[in-house]
Coordinates of C-alpha atoms in Angstrom, one line a residue:
X447 CA -0.2 -0.2 0.0
X448 CA 1.3 3.4 -0.5
X449 CA 2.5 5.3 2.1
X450 CA -0.7 6.6 4.5
X451 CA -3.0 4.4 2.9
X452 CA -4.7 1.7 4.5
X453 CA -8.0 0.7 2.1
X454 CA -8.6 0.3 -1.5
X455 CA -11.6 1.6 -3.5
X456 CA -13.4 -0.2 -6.4
X457 CA -15.9 1.0 -8.7
X458 CA -16.3 -2.4 -10.3
X459 CA -19.8 -4.0 -9.5
X460 CA -19.4 -5.7 -6.1
X461 CA -21.5 -9.0 -5.6
X462 CA -21.9 -9.7 -1.6
X463 CA -21.3 -13.4 -1.7
X464 CA -22.6 -15.5 1.2
X465 CA -20.1 -18.8 1.5
X466 CA -19.3 -21.5 4.0
X467 CA -15.4 -22.1 2.7
X468 CA -14.3 -21.7 -0.8
X469 CA -17.1 -23.6 -2.3
X470 CA -20.3 -23.5 -0.7
X471 CA -22.0 -20.5 -2.0
X472 CA -25.2 -19.8 0.5
X473 CA -26.4 -16.6 -1.4
X474 CA -26.4 -18.8 -5.0
X475 CA -30.4 -20.3 -5.1
X476 CA -28.5 -22.9 -7.5
X477 CA -25.5 -23.7 -5.1
X478 CA -27.5 -24.2 -2.5
X479 CA -30.5 -26.6 -4.6
X480 CA -27.7 -28.5 -5.2
X481 CA -26.4 -28.6 -1.4
X482 CA -29.6 -29.6 0.0
X483 CA -30.2 -32.2 -2.5
X484 CA -27.2 -34.0 -1.4
X485 CA -29.0 -33.8 2.4
X486 CA -28.1 -37.4 4.0
X487 CA -29.4 -36.4 7.5
X488 CA -32.0 -34.2 8.8
X489 CA -33.0 -34.2 12.9
X490 CA -34.2 -31.2 15.0
X491 CA -31.3 -29.3 16.3
X492 CA -30.3 -26.4 18.6
X493 CA -31.3 -22.8 19.0
X494 CA -29.5 -20.1 17.4
X495 CA -29.7 -16.3 17.4
X496 CA -33.3 -17.3 19.1
X497 CA -34.5 -19.5 16.4
X498 CA -35.2 -23.2 16.4
X499 CA -33.3 -24.9 13.8
X500 CA -33.0 -28.0 11.7
X501 CA -29.8 -29.4 10.7
X502 CA -29.4 -30.7 7.4
X503 CA -26.2 -32.6 6.6
X504 CA -24.5 -34.3 3.6
X505 CA -21.7 -34.3 1.1
X506 CA -21.2 -32.8 -2.4
X507 CA -18.9 -33.5 -4.7
X508 CA -16.8 -30.7 -6.4
X509 CA -18.4 -32.1 -9.7
X510 CA -22.2 -31.7 -8.3
X511 CA -21.1 -28.0 -7.4
X512 CA -19.6 -26.9 -10.7
X513 CA -22.6 -28.2 -12.2
X514 CA -24.8 -26.2 -10.3
X515 CA -22.4 -23.2 -10.6
X516 CA -20.1 -23.3 -13.9
X517 CA -18.0 -20.1 -12.3
X518 CA -16.3 -22.3 -9.5
X519 CA -12.8 -22.9 -9.7
X520 CA -10.4 -24.6 -7.4
X521 CA -6.8 -24.6 -6.7
X522 CA -4.0 -21.8 -7.2
X523 CA -4.2 -22.3 -11.4
X524 CA -8.1 -21.8 -11.1
X525 CA -8.6 -24.7 -12.6
X526 CA -12.2 -26.4 -13.3
X527 CA -13.2 -29.3 -11.4
X528 CA -14.0 -31.6 -14.2
X529 CA -12.3 -34.8 -15.2
X530 CA -10.6 -37.3 -12.9
X531 CA -8.3 -34.7 -11.3
X532 CA -10.6 -32.9 -8.9
X533 CA -14.4 -34.2 -9.7
X534 CA -15.0 -36.6 -7.1
X535 CA -13.3 -34.4 -4.2
X536 CA -16.0 -33.7 -1.8
X537 CA -17.1 -31.1 0.5
X538 CA -19.2 -32.1 3.7
X539 CA -21.5 -29.9 5.4
X540 CA -24.0 -29.1 7.7
X541 CA -26.4 -26.4 7.5
X542 CA -28.7 -25.3 10.2
X543 CA -31.9 -23.4 8.8
X544 CA -34.7 -21.8 10.7
X545 CA -38.1 -22.3 10.0
X546 CA -37.7 -19.0 8.2
X547 CA -35.4 -21.0 5.4
X548 CA -32.2 -18.5 6.5
X549 CA -29.9 -20.5 7.5
X550 CA -28.3 -19.9 11.1
X551 CA -25.0 -21.9 11.2
X552 CA -23.1 -23.4 8.5
X553 CA -20.0 -26.0 8.9
X554 CA -17.9 -27.2 5.9
X555 CA -14.9 -29.2 5.3
X556 CA -12.9 -29.6 2.4
X557 CA -9.3 -30.1 0.6
X558 CA -8.1 -27.8 -2.0
X559 CA -5.3 -28.5 -4.6
X560 CA -2.1 -27.6 -3.3
X561 CA -0.7 -26.7 -6.8
X562 CA 1.1 -23.7 -6.2
X563 CA 4.3 -22.8 -8.1
X564 CA 6.3 -23.2 -4.6
X565 CA 5.1 -26.4 -4.0
X566 CA 8.1 -29.4 -3.5
X567 CA 7.9 -32.6 -4.8
X568 CA 7.4 -34.0 -0.9
X569 CA 4.8 -31.4 -0.2
X570 CA 1.0 -32.5 0.4
X571 CA -0.5 -32.6 -2.4
X572 CA -3.7 -30.8 -0.8
X573 CA -4.6 -28.6 1.7
X574 CA -7.6 -29.4 4.1
X575 CA -9.8 -26.9 5.5
X576 CA -12.8 -26.6 8.0
X577 CA -15.1 -23.5 8.7
X578 CA -18.0 -22.7 11.1
X579 CA -19.9 -19.8 10.8
X580 CA -22.7 -18.4 12.8
X581 CA -24.9 -16.0 11.0
X582 CA -27.4 -13.7 13.2
X583 CA -29.5 -10.4 13.0
X584 CA -30.9 -11.3 9.5
X585 CA -32.8 -8.2 8.5
X586 CA -30.8 -5.9 10.5
X587 CA -30.4 -2.6 9.2
X588 CA -26.5 -2.0 8.5
X589 CA -24.5 1.2 7.8
X590 CA -21.1 1.2 7.0
X591 CA -19.3 3.8 7.3
X592 CA -16.9 4.7 4.5
X593 CA -13.3 5.4 5.4
X594 CA -11.8 8.8 5.3
X595 CA -10.5 9.5 1.4
X596 CA -7.3 10.5 2.4
X597 CA -6.7 6.8 3.8
X598 CA -7.9 5.6 0.5
X599 CA -6.3 4.4 -2.9
X600 CA -8.4 3.4 -6.0
X601 CA -7.8 0.3 -7.1
X602 CA -6.6 1.3 -11.0
X603 CA -3.8 3.1 -8.8
X604 CA -2.5 0.1 -6.3
X605 CA -0.5 -2.7 -7.8
X606 CA 0.6 -4.9 -5.2

């Protein structure tokens, strides 16, 4: 960052995305439908954010996620998860959904290819991840104060 700058502004259209891990896009209806279609277990669960929930559990392959979201890419080289290389890899997931059909908690575990340029022959072929996301205050009004102009740099002017 340039001296005195701590924020970068972007002018291109930004989209708020709600994800559990890298691959389960909870804000994309097609992906959420595909994930829920792989439910293997459903049971009453705890109360989150004052709402009684139902726990849905399952696993979905990268190929199934890619079919629901063709923009999905994996690894350092941003590959499509097709063919024998990654298509069968799975994301295990759990979603706690309230009676209002809003996700209150999302847990997922997955692995991602370790295919970066610095990988050595003895390195592990993939990285393992787990994420536990808690969501609350659905419908709450939010006000985000923009940073001071003197602390921002435009993305076109910033080259990391």
